[in-house]
Amino acid sequence: MNYILFDGTVRNALLPFTFTRPVADIRIGILTIREKWEKHLGTTTTTLTEEYLSEKYPMVEMEENVMINASFLTQ
């Protein structure tokens, strides 16, 4: 299973943090949102973000993909 974290509509509300990184890479406490999801899922994730950020944060697609809004947090 491939998990893809996407920015969603909340991206603009999180400016200026999201000028240089996807929503998933915003730090909340000691971990980023991505790290929290990866710890919860037990696997790595990729990112669907703005085109100008996609070179640094590429998205990998497989046969089975699950899209997760990166602004949703796990505990």
PDB file of N, CA, C and O in Angstrom:
ATOM      1  N   MET A   1       0.845  -1.176   0.000  1.00  0.00           N
ATOM      2  CA  MET A   1       0.000   0.000   0.000  1.00  0.00           C
ATOM      3  C   MET A   1       0.893   1.243   0.000  1.00  0.00           C
ATOM      4  O   MET A   1       1.864   1.311   0.734  1.00  0.00           O
ATOM      5  N   ASN A   2       0.556   2.203  -0.801  1.00  0.00           N
ATOM      6  CA  ASN A   2       1.295   3.458  -0.910  1.00  0.00           C
ATOM      7  C   ASN A   2       0.430   4.585  -0.349  1.00  0.00           C
ATOM      8  O   ASN A   2      -0.703   4.765  -0.771  1.00  0.00           O
ATOM      9  N   TYR A   3       0.972   5.328   0.588  1.00  0.00           N
ATOM     10  CA  TYR A   3       0.244   6.428   1.202  1.00  0.00           C
ATOM     11  C   TYR A   3       0.799   7.758   0.686  1.00  0.00           C
ATOM     12  O   TYR A   3       2.002   7.988   0.724  1.00  0.00           O
ATOM     13  N   ILE A   4      -0.107   8.620   0.201  1.00  0.00           N
ATOM     14  CA  ILE A   4       0.274   9.917  -0.355  1.00  0.00           C
ATOM     15  C   ILE A   4      -0.393  11.009   0.473  1.00  0.00           C
ATOM     16  O   ILE A   4      -1.611  11.046   0.595  1.00  0.00           O
ATOM     17  N   LEU A   5       0.422  11.888   1.047  1.00  0.00           N
ATOM     18  CA  LEU A   5      -0.085  13.025   1.811  1.00  0.00           C
ATOM     19  C   LEU A   5      -0.221  14.210   0.862  1.00  0.00           C
ATOM     20  O   LEU A   5       0.735  14.578   0.190  1.00  0.00           O
ATOM     21  N   PHE A   6      -1.417  14.801   0.802  1.00  0.00           N
ATOM     22  CA  PHE A   6      -1.626  15.938  -0.086  1.00  0.00           C
ATOM     23  C   PHE A   6      -1.945  17.193   0.717  1.00  0.00           C
ATOM     24  O   PHE A   6      -2.425  17.118   1.844  1.00  0.00           O
ATOM     25  N   ASP A   7      -1.654  18.353   0.115  1.00  0.00           N
ATOM     26  CA  ASP A   7      -1.786  19.629   0.818  1.00  0.00           C
ATOM     27  C   ASP A   7      -3.233  20.025   1.110  1.00  0.00           C
ATOM     28  O   ASP A   7      -3.532  20.526   2.173  1.00  0.00           O
ATOM     29  N   GLY A   8      -4.129  19.831   0.181  1.00  0.00           N
ATOM     30  CA  GLY A   8      -5.528  20.190   0.397  1.00  0.00           C
ATOM     31  C   GLY A   8      -5.755  21.693   0.360  1.00  0.00           C
ATOM     32  O   GLY A   8      -4.864  22.486   0.035  1.00  0.00           O
ATOM     33  N   THR A   9      -6.950  22.088   0.701  1.00  0.00           N
ATOM     34  CA  THR A   9      -7.352  23.490   0.602  1.00  0.00           C
ATOM     35  C   THR A   9      -6.795  24.358   1.725  1.00  0.00           C
ATOM     36  O   THR A   9      -6.802  25.578   1.620  1.00  0.00           O
ATOM     37  N   VAL A  10      -6.311  23.766   2.786  1.00  0.00           N
ATOM     38  CA  VAL A  10      -5.824  24.526   3.937  1.00  0.00           C
ATOM     39  C   VAL A  10      -4.423  25.102   3.692  1.00  0.00           C
ATOM     40  O   VAL A  10      -3.956  25.936   4.452  1.00  0.00           O
ATOM     41  N   ARG A  11      -3.784  24.719   2.611  1.00  0.00           N
ATOM     42  CA  ARG A  11      -2.413  25.160   2.326  1.00  0.00           C
ATOM     43  C   ARG A  11      -2.262  26.680   2.395  1.00  0.00           C
ATOM     44  O   ARG A  11      -1.329  27.188   3.025  1.00  0.00           O
ATOM     45  N   ASN A  12      -3.152  27.418   1.764  1.00  0.00           N
ATOM     46  CA  ASN A  12      -3.042  28.881   1.753  1.00  0.00           C
ATOM     47  C   ASN A  12      -3.232  29.492   3.131  1.00  0.00           C
ATOM     48  O   ASN A  12      -2.686  30.550   3.420  1.00  0.00           O
ATOM     49  N   ALA A  13      -3.975  28.856   3.986  1.00  0.00           N
ATOM     50  CA  ALA A  13      -4.167  29.357   5.345  1.00  0.00           C
ATOM     51  C   ALA A  13      -2.913  29.167   6.197  1.00  0.00           C
ATOM     52  O   ALA A  13      -2.778  29.801   7.235  1.00  0.00           O
ATOM     53  N   LEU A  14      -2.006  28.315   5.750  1.00  0.00           N
ATOM     54  CA  LEU A  14      -0.790  28.028   6.507  1.00  0.00           C
ATOM     55  C   LEU A  14       0.437  28.772   5.965  1.00  0.00           C
ATOM     56  O   LEU A  14       1.564  28.465   6.359  1.00  0.00           O
ATOM     57  N   LEU A  15       0.200  29.724   5.073  1.00  0.00           N
ATOM     58  CA  LEU A  15       1.311  30.550   4.591  1.00  0.00           C
ATOM     59  C   LEU A  15       1.798  31.413   5.740  1.00  0.00           C
ATOM     60  O   LEU A  15       1.002  31.783   6.598  1.00  0.00           O
ATOM     61  N   PRO A  16       3.038  31.731   5.882  1.00  0.00           N
ATOM     62  CA  PRO A  16       4.163  31.528   4.988  1.00  0.00           C
ATOM     63  C   PRO A  16       4.877  30.197   5.158  1.00  0.00           C
ATOM     64  O   PRO A  16       5.823  29.912   4.439  1.00  0.00           O
ATOM     65  N   PHE A  17       4.442  29.347   6.095  1.00  0.00           N
ATOM     66  CA  PHE A  17       5.107  28.060   6.317  1.00  0.00           C
ATOM     67  C   PHE A  17       5.140  27.206   5.055  1.00  0.00           C
ATOM     68  O   PHE A  17       6.107  26.493   4.805  1.00  0.00           O
ATOM     69  N   THR A  18       4.077  27.247   4.267  1.00  0.00           N
ATOM     70  CA  THR A  18       3.968  26.367   3.112  1.00  0.00           C
ATOM     71  C   THR A  18       4.560  26.949   1.829  1.00  0.00           C
ATOM     72  O   THR A  18       4.412  26.352   0.771  1.00  0.00           O
ATOM     73  N   PHE A  19       5.234  28.077   1.902  1.00  0.00           N
ATOM     74  CA  PHE A  19       5.953  28.581   0.725  1.00  0.00           C
ATOM     75  C   PHE A  19       7.126  27.672   0.379  1.00  0.00           C
ATOM     76  O   PHE A  19       7.468  27.492  -0.776  1.00  0.00           O
ATOM     77  N   THR A  20       7.759  27.091   1.391  1.00  0.00           N
ATOM     78  CA  THR A  20       8.989  26.318   1.175  1.00  0.00           C
ATOM     79  C   THR A  20       8.860  24.834   1.454  1.00  0.00           C
ATOM     80  O   THR A  20       9.832  24.097   1.300  1.00  0.00           O
ATOM     81  N   ARG A  21       7.684  24.396   1.858  1.00  0.00           N
ATOM     82  CA  ARG A  21       7.509  22.971   2.176  1.00  0.00           C
ATOM     83  C   ARG A  21       6.045  22.601   2.061  1.00  0.00           C
ATOM     84  O   ARG A  21       5.166  23.455   2.190  1.00  0.00           O
ATOM     85  N   PRO A  22       5.759  21.314   1.864  1.00  0.00           N
ATOM     86  CA  PRO A  22       4.366  20.856   1.875  1.00  0.00           C
ATOM     87  C   PRO A  22       3.786  20.921   3.293  1.00  0.00           C
ATOM     88  O   PRO A  22       4.535  20.991   4.278  1.00  0.00           O
ATOM     89  N   VAL A  23       2.497  20.871   3.384  1.00  0.00           N
ATOM     90  CA  VAL A  23       1.823  20.862   4.687  1.00  0.00           C
ATOM     91  C   VAL A  23       2.350  19.716   5.550  1.00  0.00           C
ATOM     92  O   VAL A  23       2.574  19.871   6.743  1.00  0.00           O
ATOM     93  N   ALA A  24       2.602  18.566   4.945  1.00  0.00           N
ATOM     94  CA  ALA A  24       3.063  17.385   5.683  1.00  0.00           C
ATOM     95  C   ALA A  24       4.401  17.603   6.373  1.00  0.00           C
ATOM     96  O   ALA A  24       4.723  16.892   7.332  1.00  0.00           O
ATOM     97  N   ASP A  25       5.188  18.559   5.928  1.00  0.00           N
ATOM     98  CA  ASP A  25       6.504  18.771   6.512  1.00  0.00           C
ATOM     99  C   ASP A  25       6.557  19.946   7.478  1.00  0.00           C
ATOM    100  O   ASP A  25       7.635  20.403   7.851  1.00  0.00           O
ATOM    101  N   ILE A  26       5.403  20.413   7.924  1.00  0.00           N
ATOM    102  CA  ILE A  26       5.344  21.413   8.991  1.00  0.00           C
ATOM    103  C   ILE A  26       5.554  20.690  10.319  1.00  0.00           C
ATOM    104  O   ILE A  26       4.971  19.635  10.575  1.00  0.00           O
ATOM    105  N   ARG A  27       6.393  21.270  11.131  1.00  0.00           N
ATOM    106  CA  ARG A  27       6.706  20.670  12.431  1.00  0.00           C
ATOM    107  C   ARG A  27       5.633  21.029  13.446  1.00  0.00           C
ATOM    108  O   ARG A  27       5.265  22.189  13.612  1.00  0.00           O
ATOM    109  N   ILE A  28       5.126  20.012  14.126  1.00  0.00           N
ATOM    110  CA  ILE A  28       4.162  20.168  15.216  1.00  0.00           C
ATOM    111  C   ILE A  28       4.827  19.537  16.444  1.00  0.00           C
ATOM    112  O   ILE A  28       4.847  18.324  16.589  1.00  0.00           O
ATOM    113  N   GLY A  29       5.405  20.360  17.296  1.00  0.00           N
ATOM    114  CA  GLY A  29       6.158  19.817  18.420  1.00  0.00           C
ATOM    115  C   GLY A  29       7.485  19.267  17.927  1.00  0.00           C
ATOM    116  O   GLY A  29       8.169  19.876  17.117  1.00  0.00           O
ATOM    117  N   ILE A  30       7.835  18.068  18.353  1.00  0.00           N
ATOM    118  CA  ILE A  30       9.122  17.479  17.989  1.00  0.00           C
ATOM    119  C   ILE A  30       9.078  16.780  16.632  1.00  0.00           C
ATOM    120  O   ILE A  30      10.102  16.601  15.989  1.00  0.00           O
ATOM    121  N   LEU A  31       7.890  16.393  16.159  1.00  0.00           N
ATOM    122  CA  LEU A  31       7.750  15.664  14.895  1.00  0.00           C
ATOM    123  C   LEU A  31       7.041  16.509  13.840  1.00  0.00           C
ATOM    124  O   LEU A  31       6.256  17.398  14.167  1.00  0.00           O
ATOM    125  N   THR A  32       7.305  16.189  12.573  1.00  0.00           N
ATOM    126  CA  THR A  32       6.531  16.798  11.494  1.00  0.00           C
ATOM    127  C   THR A  32       5.228  16.014  11.349  1.00  0.00           C
ATOM    128  O   THR A  32       5.101  14.895  11.866  1.00  0.00           O
ATOM    129  N   ILE A  33       4.285  16.574  10.626  1.00  0.00           N
ATOM    130  CA  ILE A  33       3.029  15.863  10.366  1.00  0.00           C
ATOM    131  C   ILE A  33       3.333  14.551   9.642  1.00  0.00           C
ATOM    132  O   ILE A  33       2.753  13.513   9.954  1.00  0.00           O
ATOM    133  N   ARG A  34       4.268  14.584   8.691  1.00  0.00           N
ATOM    134  CA  ARG A  34       4.663  13.373   7.967  1.00  0.00           C
ATOM    135  C   ARG A  34       5.186  12.303   8.929  1.00  0.00           C
ATOM    136  O   ARG A  34       4.820  11.138   8.853  1.00  0.00           O
ATOM    137  N   GLU A  35       6.067  12.697   9.840  1.00  0.00           N
ATOM    138  CA  GLU A  35       6.633  11.739  10.792  1.00  0.00           C
ATOM    139  C   GLU A  35       5.550  11.133  11.683  1.00  0.00           C
ATOM    140  O   GLU A  35       5.590   9.940  12.003  1.00  0.00           O
ATOM    141  N   LYS A  36       4.575  11.936  12.063  1.00  0.00           N
ATOM    142  CA  LYS A  36       3.464  11.410  12.861  1.00  0.00           C
ATOM    143  C   LYS A  36       2.675  10.368  12.074  1.00  0.00           C
ATOM    144  O   LYS A  36       2.331   9.311  12.598  1.00  0.00           O
ATOM    145  N   TRP A  37       2.363  10.666  10.775  1.00  0.00           N
ATOM    146  CA  TRP A  37       1.637   9.706   9.944  1.00  0.00           C
ATOM    147  C   TRP A  37       2.458   8.444   9.716  1.00  0.00           C
ATOM    148  O   TRP A  37       1.931   7.335   9.770  1.00  0.00           O
ATOM    149  N   GLU A  38       3.759   8.595   9.442  1.00  0.00           N
ATOM    150  CA  GLU A  38       4.596   7.424   9.193  1.00  0.00           C
ATOM    151  C   GLU A  38       4.711   6.544  10.424  1.00  0.00           C
ATOM    152  O   GLU A  38       4.715   5.320  10.321  1.00  0.00           O
ATOM    153  N   LYS A  39       4.779   7.155  11.576  1.00  0.00           N
ATOM    154  CA  LYS A  39       4.813   6.375  12.827  1.00  0.00           C
ATOM    155  C   LYS A  39       3.493   5.635  13.015  1.00  0.00           C
ATOM    156  O   LYS A  39       3.474   4.461  13.380  1.00  0.00           O
ATOM    157  N   HIS A  40       2.378   6.304  12.748  1.00  0.00           N
ATOM    158  CA  HIS A  40       1.056   5.690  12.890  1.00  0.00           C
ATOM    159  C   HIS A  40       0.842   4.569  11.869  1.00  0.00           C
ATOM    160  O   HIS A  40       0.302   3.507  12.212  1.00  0.00           O
ATOM    161  N   LEU A  41       1.256   4.780  10.622  1.00  0.00           N
ATOM    162  CA  LEU A  41       1.038   3.800   9.555  1.00  0.00           C
ATOM    163  C   LEU A  41       2.084   2.687   9.540  1.00  0.00           C
ATOM    164  O   LEU A  41       1.837   1.615   8.981  1.00  0.00           O
ATOM    165  N   GLY A  42       3.250   2.949  10.093  1.00  0.00           N
ATOM    166  CA  GLY A  42       4.313   1.957  10.075  1.00  0.00           C
ATOM    167  C   GLY A  42       4.988   1.823   8.716  1.00  0.00           C
ATOM    168  O   GLY A  42       5.568   0.778   8.426  1.00  0.00           O
ATOM    169  N   THR A  43       4.952   2.854   7.894  1.00  0.00           N
ATOM    170  CA  THR A  43       5.558   2.845   6.566  1.00  0.00           C
ATOM    171  C   THR A  43       5.881   4.267   6.139  1.00  0.00           C
ATOM    172  O   THR A  43       5.501   5.218   6.820  1.00  0.00           O
ATOM    173  N   THR A  44       6.590   4.400   5.032  1.00  0.00           N
ATOM    174  CA  THR A  44       6.920   5.733   4.531  1.00  0.00           C
ATOM    175  C   THR A  44       5.772   6.302   3.711  1.00  0.00           C
ATOM    176  O   THR A  44       4.875   5.571   3.291  1.00  0.00           O
ATOM    177  N   THR A  45       5.806   7.609   3.481  1.00  0.00           N
ATOM    178  CA  THR A  45       4.777   8.297   2.698  1.00  0.00           C
ATOM    179  C   THR A  45       5.445   9.144   1.621  1.00  0.00           C
ATOM    180  O   THR A  45       6.639   9.431   1.704  1.00  0.00           O
ATOM    181  N   THR A  46       4.659   9.544   0.627  1.00  0.00           N
ATOM    182  CA  THR A  46       5.120  10.511  -0.366  1.00  0.00           C
ATOM    183  C   THR A  46       4.168  11.700  -0.328  1.00  0.00           C
ATOM    184  O   THR A  46       3.193  11.701   0.424  1.00  0.00           O
ATOM    185  N   THR A  47       4.437  12.703  -1.168  1.00  0.00           N
ATOM    186  CA  THR A  47       3.704  13.967  -1.074  1.00  0.00           C
ATOM    187  C   THR A  47       3.183  14.419  -2.424  1.00  0.00           C
ATOM    188  O   THR A  47       3.896  14.360  -3.421  1.00  0.00           O
ATOM    189  N   LEU A  48       1.946  14.903  -2.438  1.00  0.00           N
ATOM    190  CA  LEU A  48       1.382  15.611  -3.582  1.00  0.00           C
ATOM    191  C   LEU A  48       1.259  17.062  -3.157  1.00  0.00           C
ATOM    192  O   LEU A  48       0.503  17.394  -2.245  1.00  0.00           O
ATOM    193  N   THR A  49       2.048  17.925  -3.797  1.00  0.00           N
ATOM    194  CA  THR A  49       2.117  19.324  -3.396  1.00  0.00           C
ATOM    195  C   THR A  49       2.162  20.216  -4.622  1.00  0.00           C
ATOM    196  O   THR A  49       1.980  19.743  -5.740  1.00  0.00           O
ATOM    197  N   GLU A  50       2.418  21.490  -4.430  1.00  0.00           N
ATOM    198  CA  GLU A  50       2.513  22.446  -5.529  1.00  0.00           C
ATOM    199  C   GLU A  50       3.621  22.034  -6.499  1.00  0.00           C
ATOM    200  O   GLU A  50       4.613  21.433  -6.091  1.00  0.00           O
ATOM    201  N   GLU A  51       3.443  22.396  -7.756  1.00  0.00           N
ATOM    202  CA  GLU A  51       4.390  21.991  -8.799  1.00  0.00           C
ATOM    203  C   GLU A  51       5.817  22.471  -8.514  1.00  0.00           C
ATOM    204  O   GLU A  51       6.774  21.720  -8.706  1.00  0.00           O
ATOM    205  N   TYR A  52       5.982  23.683  -8.025  1.00  0.00           N
ATOM    206  CA  TYR A  52       7.334  24.198  -7.792  1.00  0.00           C
ATOM    207  C   TYR A  52       8.040  23.496  -6.625  1.00  0.00           C
ATOM    208  O   TYR A  52       9.258  23.564  -6.507  1.00  0.00           O
ATOM    209  N   LEU A  53       7.303  22.805  -5.772  1.00  0.00           N
ATOM    210  CA  LEU A  53       7.898  22.038  -4.672  1.00  0.00           C
ATOM    211  C   LEU A  53       8.078  20.561  -5.016  1.00  0.00           C
ATOM    212  O   LEU A  53       8.775  19.843  -4.310  1.00  0.00           O
ATOM    213  N   SER A  54       7.461  20.107  -6.098  1.00  0.00           N
ATOM    214  CA  SER A  54       7.438  18.671  -6.388  1.00  0.00           C
ATOM    215  C   SER A  54       8.795  18.101  -6.776  1.00  0.00           C
ATOM    216  O   SER A  54       8.991  16.889  -6.687  1.00  0.00           O
ATOM    217  N   GLU A  55       9.749  18.927  -7.186  1.00  0.00           N
ATOM    218  CA  GLU A  55      11.083  18.397  -7.486  1.00  0.00           C
ATOM    219  C   GLU A  55      11.788  17.957  -6.198  1.00  0.00           C
ATOM    220  O   GLU A  55      12.423  16.915  -6.152  1.00  0.00           O
ATOM    221  N   LYS A  56      11.645  18.734  -5.159  1.00  0.00           N
ATOM    222  CA  LYS A  56      12.257  18.391  -3.870  1.00  0.00           C
ATOM    223  C   LYS A  56      11.427  17.360  -3.103  1.00  0.00           C
ATOM    224  O   LYS A  56      11.967  16.566  -2.332  1.00  0.00           O
ATOM    225  N   TYR A  57      10.115  17.380  -3.304  1.00  0.00           N
ATOM    226  CA  TYR A  57       9.197  16.473  -2.612  1.00  0.00           C
ATOM    227  C   TYR A  57       8.409  15.673  -3.656  1.00  0.00           C
ATOM    228  O   TYR A  57       7.237  15.958  -3.910  1.00  0.00           O
ATOM    229  N   PRO A  58       9.028  14.670  -4.278  1.00  0.00           N
ATOM    230  CA  PRO A  58       8.349  13.944  -5.368  1.00  0.00           C
ATOM    231  C   PRO A  58       7.248  13.007  -4.856  1.00  0.00           C
ATOM    232  O   PRO A  58       7.308  12.519  -3.733  1.00  0.00           O
ATOM    233  N   MET A  59       6.264  12.799  -5.710  1.00  0.00           N
ATOM    234  CA  MET A  59       5.183  11.859  -5.401  1.00  0.00           C
ATOM    235  C   MET A  59       5.468  10.551  -6.138  1.00  0.00           C
ATOM    236  O   MET A  59       5.800  10.563  -7.310  1.00  0.00           O
ATOM    237  N   VAL A  60       5.332   9.435  -5.441  1.00  0.00           N
ATOM    238  CA  VAL A  60       5.504   8.123  -6.034  1.00  0.00           C
ATOM    239  C   VAL A  60       4.141   7.455  -6.077  1.00  0.00           C
ATOM    240  O   VAL A  60       3.467   7.368  -5.054  1.00  0.00           O
ATOM    241  N   GLU A  61       3.731   7.017  -7.266  1.00  0.00           N
ATOM    242  CA  GLU A  61       2.460   6.310  -7.412  1.00  0.00           C
ATOM    243  C   GLU A  61       2.712   4.830  -7.621  1.00  0.00           C
ATOM    244  O   GLU A  61       3.660   4.456  -8.300  1.00  0.00           O
ATOM    245  N   MET A  62       1.874   4.005  -7.036  1.00  0.00           N
ATOM    246  CA  MET A  62       1.921   2.556  -7.218  1.00  0.00           C
ATOM    247  C   MET A  62       0.536   2.107  -7.664  1.00  0.00           C
ATOM    248  O   MET A  62      -0.331   2.938  -7.917  1.00  0.00           O
ATOM    249  N   GLU A  63       0.323   0.818  -7.726  1.00  0.00           N
ATOM    250  CA  GLU A  63      -0.987   0.321  -8.151  1.00  0.00           C
ATOM    251  C   GLU A  63      -2.069   0.650  -7.142  1.00  0.00           C
ATOM    252  O   GLU A  63      -3.185   0.989  -7.509  1.00  0.00           O
ATOM    253  N   GLU A  64      -1.750   0.533  -5.857  1.00  0.00           N
ATOM    254  CA  GLU A  64      -2.718   0.832  -4.797  1.00  0.00           C
ATOM    255  C   GLU A  64      -2.220   2.034  -4.009  1.00  0.00           C
ATOM    256  O   GLU A  64      -1.196   1.961  -3.331  1.00  0.00           O
ATOM    257  N   ASN A  65      -2.960   3.135  -4.078  1.00  0.00           N
ATOM    258  CA  ASN A  65      -2.592   4.376  -3.399  1.00  0.00           C
ATOM    259  C   ASN A  65      -3.721   4.825  -2.484  1.00  0.00           C
ATOM    260  O   ASN A  65      -4.884   4.693  -2.829  1.00  0.00           O
ATOM    261  N   VAL A  66      -3.342   5.364  -1.345  1.00  0.00           N
ATOM    262  CA  VAL A  66      -4.304   5.959  -0.421  1.00  0.00           C
ATOM    263  C   VAL A  66      -3.913   7.424  -0.259  1.00  0.00           C
ATOM    264  O   VAL A  66      -2.781   7.735   0.111  1.00  0.00           O
ATOM    265  N   MET A  67      -4.843   8.322  -0.550  1.00  0.00           N
ATOM    266  CA  MET A  67      -4.608   9.756  -0.413  1.00  0.00           C
ATOM    267  C   MET A  67      -5.066  10.207   0.975  1.00  0.00           C
ATOM    268  O   MET A  67      -6.192   9.898   1.390  1.00  0.00           O
ATOM    269  N   ILE A  68      -4.203  10.921   1.672  1.00  0.00           N
ATOM    270  CA  ILE A  68      -4.493  11.408   3.018  1.00  0.00           C
ATOM    271  C   ILE A  68      -4.270  12.918   3.037  1.00  0.00           C
ATOM    272  O   ILE A  68      -3.192  13.391   2.638  1.00  0.00           O
ATOM    273  N   ASN A  69      -5.246  13.671   3.505  1.00  0.00           N
ATOM    274  CA  ASN A  69      -5.089  15.112   3.644  1.00  0.00           C
ATOM    275  C   ASN A  69      -4.062  15.360   4.766  1.00  0.00           C
ATOM    276  O   ASN A  69      -4.285  14.972   5.910  1.00  0.00           O
ATOM    277  N   ALA A  70      -2.961  16.001   4.418  1.00  0.00           N
ATOM    278  CA  ALA A  70      -1.873  16.195   5.370  1.00  0.00           C
ATOM    279  C   ALA A  70      -2.243  17.089   6.538  1.00  0.00           C
ATOM    280  O   ALA A  70      -1.563  17.075   7.558  1.00  0.00           O
ATOM    281  N   SER A  71      -3.311  17.868   6.419  1.00  0.00           N
ATOM    282  CA  SER A  71      -3.689  18.731   7.546  1.00  0.00           C
ATOM    283  C   SER A  71      -4.415  17.967   8.645  1.00  0.00           C
ATOM    284  O   SER A  71      -4.650  18.520   9.719  1.00  0.00           O
ATOM    285  N   PHE A  72      -4.751  16.709   8.416  1.00  0.00           N
ATOM    286  CA  PHE A  72      -5.336  15.873   9.463  1.00  0.00           C
ATOM    287  C   PHE A  72      -4.220  15.234  10.244  1.00  0.00           C
ATOM    288  O   PHE A  72      -3.272  14.697   9.685  1.00  0.00           O
ATOM    289  N   LEU A  73      -4.304  15.281  11.562  1.00  0.00           N
ATOM    290  CA  LEU A  73      -3.248  14.747  12.419  1.00  0.00           C
ATOM    291  C   LEU A  73      -3.670  13.444  13.071  1.00  0.00           C
ATOM    292  O   LEU A  73      -4.839  13.206  13.325  1.00  0.00           O
ATOM    293  N   THR A  74      -2.665  12.610  13.355  1.00  0.00           N
ATOM    294  CA  THR A  74      -2.898  11.410  14.147  1.00  0.00           C
ATOM    295  C   THR A  74      -2.414  11.688  15.564  1.00  0.00           C
ATOM    296  O   THR A  74      -1.740  12.681  15.814  1.00  0.00           O
ATOM    297  N   GLN A  75      -2.711  10.825  16.481  1.00  0.00           N
ATOM    298  CA  GLN A  75      -2.252  11.050  17.857  1.00  0.00           C
ATOM    299  C   GLN A  75      -0.955  10.378  18.117  1.00  0.00           C
ATOM    300  O   GLN A  75      -0.516   9.490  17.587  1.00  0.00           O
TER     301      GLN A  75
END
